[in-house]
Amino acid sequence: MKRRIIAGNWKSNTTWTEAKQLVEELSRMTTGQDINTRVVIAPPTPYLAAIRSGLPPMIALAAQNCSANDTGAFTGEYTAGMLASVGVKYVIVGHSERRAMYNETDEVVAQKVRQVLDAGLYAILCVGESLEERESGRHFDVVKTQIEAAFTAQIGKEEANHVVVAYEPVWAIGTGKTASDEQAQEMHAHIRSLLDEAYGEVASDISILYGGSVKPGNAAGIFQGEDVDGGLIGGASLKAEDFMAIIEANSEWTTAS
Ligand code: PGA
């Protein structure tokens, strides 16, 4: 069964004091709630091990990146295995900011997905088109190429549900512009059909998240899409109330007795 997931990508934000406070607030707000959504947070890497020790079991920890290589002489890099050893469960791979600013090609992204799965973790694989690619009508092809390169061409059926796909149109990230509910569902259905071609019925076990300016006010509409299984949230994950409202929009809530 695919999971409903809300993941918060904190990017390079928060001091250590702010990070601790945000985690405390989220812990308080989620405790005692029966949330039918997997909640994931991706704080800055230096905080991961310390945050892990105080995290309630219902919140899973993600890293925002990892090395494309295993251990060795790679100064400044950290491996997926190292992240696993401090309790990280998910790694965001191929975020458009890393593709654009750190020259991460589809090949590098593919290597990282492999490293993440080899370490026994889940990859959150980000894909998405630029504004120019959408306006020229190439968005379905661009996403197809990204999915094939990092996912379906190298990951077998038995591991396929260890990858979560996050569709994030580049023009919607941090811009306040979101894809319409229909545009999101249409692309998610396209991704689901690519996964279906590659993996058959396993495709229905793979979670596909939407990301790009998701806020409390637009979350419910986007998450209604049949193939939209949750969201990857940037800016709005830095405010506990907003993040909780988005989790709520993605969940059926019942108060634990
Ligand atoms: P945003 O970022 O919600 O601030 O647009 C989303 C992301 O980059 O994952």
PDB file of N, CA and C and ligand atoms in Angstrom, residues 9 11 92 95-97 126 168 172-177 211-215 232-237, ligand 1:
ATOM      1  N   ASN A   9      10.967  20.131   4.011  1.00  0.00           N
ATOM      2  CA  ASN A   9      12.348  20.376   3.594  1.00  0.00           C
ATOM      3  C   ASN A   9      12.767  21.745   4.126  1.00  0.00           C
ATOM      4  N   LYS A  11      15.616  23.106   4.089  1.00  0.00           N
ATOM      5  CA  LYS A  11      16.705  23.724   3.297  1.00  0.00           C
ATOM      6  C   LYS A  11      17.776  24.282   4.244  1.00  0.00           C
ATOM      7  N   ILE A  92      16.351  13.080   0.580  1.00  0.00           N
ATOM      8  CA  ILE A  92      15.861  13.815  -0.591  1.00  0.00           C
ATOM      9  C   ILE A  92      16.991  13.801  -1.627  1.00  0.00           C
ATOM     10  N   HIS A  95      16.927  17.315  -5.744  1.00  0.00           N
ATOM     11  CA  HIS A  95      16.136  18.548  -5.636  1.00  0.00           C
ATOM     12  C   HIS A  95      16.590  19.518  -6.730  1.00  0.00           C
ATOM     13  N   SER A  96      15.640  20.291  -7.256  1.00  0.00           N
ATOM     14  CA  SER A  96      15.984  21.171  -8.396  1.00  0.00           C
ATOM     15  C   SER A  96      17.052  22.195  -8.022  1.00  0.00           C
ATOM     16  N   GLU A  97      17.108  22.576  -6.727  1.00  0.00           N
ATOM     17  CA  GLU A  97      18.160  23.530  -6.330  1.00  0.00           C
ATOM     18  C   GLU A  97      19.533  22.875  -6.456  1.00  0.00           C
ATOM     19  N   CYS A 126      13.286  13.864  -6.447  1.00  0.00           N
ATOM     20  CA  CYS A 126      12.598  15.048  -6.965  1.00  0.00           C
ATOM     21  C   CYS A 126      12.759  15.152  -8.480  1.00  0.00           C
ATOM     22  N   GLU A 168       7.987  18.334  -8.444  1.00  0.00           N
ATOM     23  CA  GLU A 168       8.104  19.734  -8.050  1.00  0.00           C
ATOM     24  C   GLU A 168       8.405  20.578  -9.288  1.00  0.00           C
ATOM     25  N   ALA A 172       7.374  26.574  -9.553  1.00  0.00           N
ATOM     26  CA  ALA A 172       6.479  26.713  -8.397  1.00  0.00           C
ATOM     27  C   ALA A 172       7.248  26.698  -7.076  1.00  0.00           C
ATOM     28  N   ILE A 173       8.544  26.457  -7.110  1.00  0.00           N
ATOM     29  CA  ILE A 173       9.304  26.311  -5.859  1.00  0.00           C
ATOM     30  C   ILE A 173       9.701  27.671  -5.309  1.00  0.00           C
ATOM     31  N   GLY A 174       9.197  27.980  -4.126  1.00  0.00           N
ATOM     32  CA  GLY A 174       9.550  29.220  -3.445  1.00  0.00           C
ATOM     33  C   GLY A 174       9.039  30.471  -4.143  1.00  0.00           C
ATOM     34  N   THR A 175       8.143  30.316  -5.114  1.00  0.00           N
ATOM     35  CA  THR A 175       7.693  31.469  -5.898  1.00  0.00           C
ATOM     36  C   THR A 175       6.300  31.942  -5.507  1.00  0.00           C
ATOM     37  N   GLY A 176       5.600  31.119  -4.735  1.00  0.00           N
ATOM     38  CA  GLY A 176       4.212  31.460  -4.408  1.00  0.00           C
ATOM     39  C   GLY A 176       3.250  31.020  -5.505  1.00  0.00           C
ATOM     40  N   LYS A 177       3.787  30.551  -6.646  1.00  0.00           N
ATOM     41  CA  LYS A 177       2.923  30.020  -7.724  1.00  0.00           C
ATOM     42  C   LYS A 177       2.822  28.520  -7.549  1.00  0.00           C
ATOM     43  N   GLY A 211       5.233  19.073  -4.754  1.00  0.00           N
ATOM     44  CA  GLY A 211       5.935  20.131  -4.032  1.00  0.00           C
ATOM     45  C   GLY A 211       6.030  21.398  -4.859  1.00  0.00           C
ATOM     46  N   GLY A 212       6.010  22.533  -4.182  1.00  0.00           N
ATOM     47  CA  GLY A 212       6.115  23.831  -4.855  1.00  0.00           C
ATOM     48  C   GLY A 212       5.049  24.761  -4.315  1.00  0.00           C
ATOM     49  N   SER A 213       5.442  25.607  -3.324  1.00  0.00           N
ATOM     50  CA  SER A 213       4.543  26.603  -2.745  1.00  0.00           C
ATOM     51  C   SER A 213       3.255  26.012  -2.176  1.00  0.00           C
ATOM     52  N   VAL A 214       3.346  24.816  -1.596  1.00  0.00           N
ATOM     53  CA  VAL A 214       2.170  24.275  -0.892  1.00  0.00           C
ATOM     54  C   VAL A 214       2.035  25.024   0.431  1.00  0.00           C
ATOM     55  N   LYS A 215       0.831  25.509   0.691  1.00  0.00           N
ATOM     56  CA  LYS A 215       0.533  26.291   1.901  1.00  0.00           C
ATOM     57  C   LYS A 215      -0.751  25.728   2.504  1.00  0.00           C
ATOM     58  N   LEU A 232       5.808  17.620  -0.547  1.00  0.00           N
ATOM     59  CA  LEU A 232       7.144  18.004  -0.081  1.00  0.00           C
ATOM     60  C   LEU A 232       7.078  19.522   0.106  1.00  0.00           C
ATOM     61  N   ILE A 233       7.250  19.937   1.353  1.00  0.00           N
ATOM     62  CA  ILE A 233       6.920  21.305   1.735  1.00  0.00           C
ATOM     63  C   ILE A 233       8.191  22.060   2.118  1.00  0.00           C
ATOM     64  N   GLY A 234       8.441  23.198   1.483  1.00  0.00           N
ATOM     65  CA  GLY A 234       9.613  24.005   1.831  1.00  0.00           C
ATOM     66  C   GLY A 234       9.246  25.064   2.851  1.00  0.00           C
ATOM     67  N   GLY A 235       9.025  26.300   2.390  1.00  0.00           N
ATOM     68  CA  GLY A 235       8.780  27.438   3.270  1.00  0.00           C
ATOM     69  C   GLY A 235       7.777  27.181   4.391  1.00  0.00           C
ATOM     70  N   ALA A 236       6.659  26.550   4.051  1.00  0.00           N
ATOM     71  CA  ALA A 236       5.600  26.356   5.059  1.00  0.00           C
ATOM     72  C   ALA A 236       5.957  25.284   6.094  1.00  0.00           C
ATOM     73  N   SER A 237       7.077  24.577   5.896  1.00  0.00           N
ATOM     74  CA  SER A 237       7.461  23.575   6.911  1.00  0.00           C
ATOM     75  C   SER A 237       8.260  24.219   8.040  1.00  0.00           C
TER      76      SER A 237
HETATM   77  P1  PGA B   1       8.459  25.626  -1.301  1.00  0.00           P
HETATM   78  O1  PGA B   1       9.638  24.562  -1.548  1.00  0.00           O
HETATM   79  O2  PGA B   1       7.352  24.890  -0.590  1.00  0.00           O
HETATM   80  O3  PGA B   1       9.083  26.688  -0.436  1.00  0.00           O
HETATM   81  O4  PGA B   1       8.039  26.128  -2.627  1.00  0.00           O
HETATM   82  C1  PGA B   1       9.359  23.237  -1.916  1.00  0.00           C
HETATM   83  C2  PGA B   1      10.661  22.478  -2.102  1.00  0.00           C
HETATM   84  O5  PGA B   1      11.627  23.061  -2.587  1.00  0.00           O
HETATM   85  O6  PGA B   1      10.756  21.277  -1.777  1.00  0.00           O
END
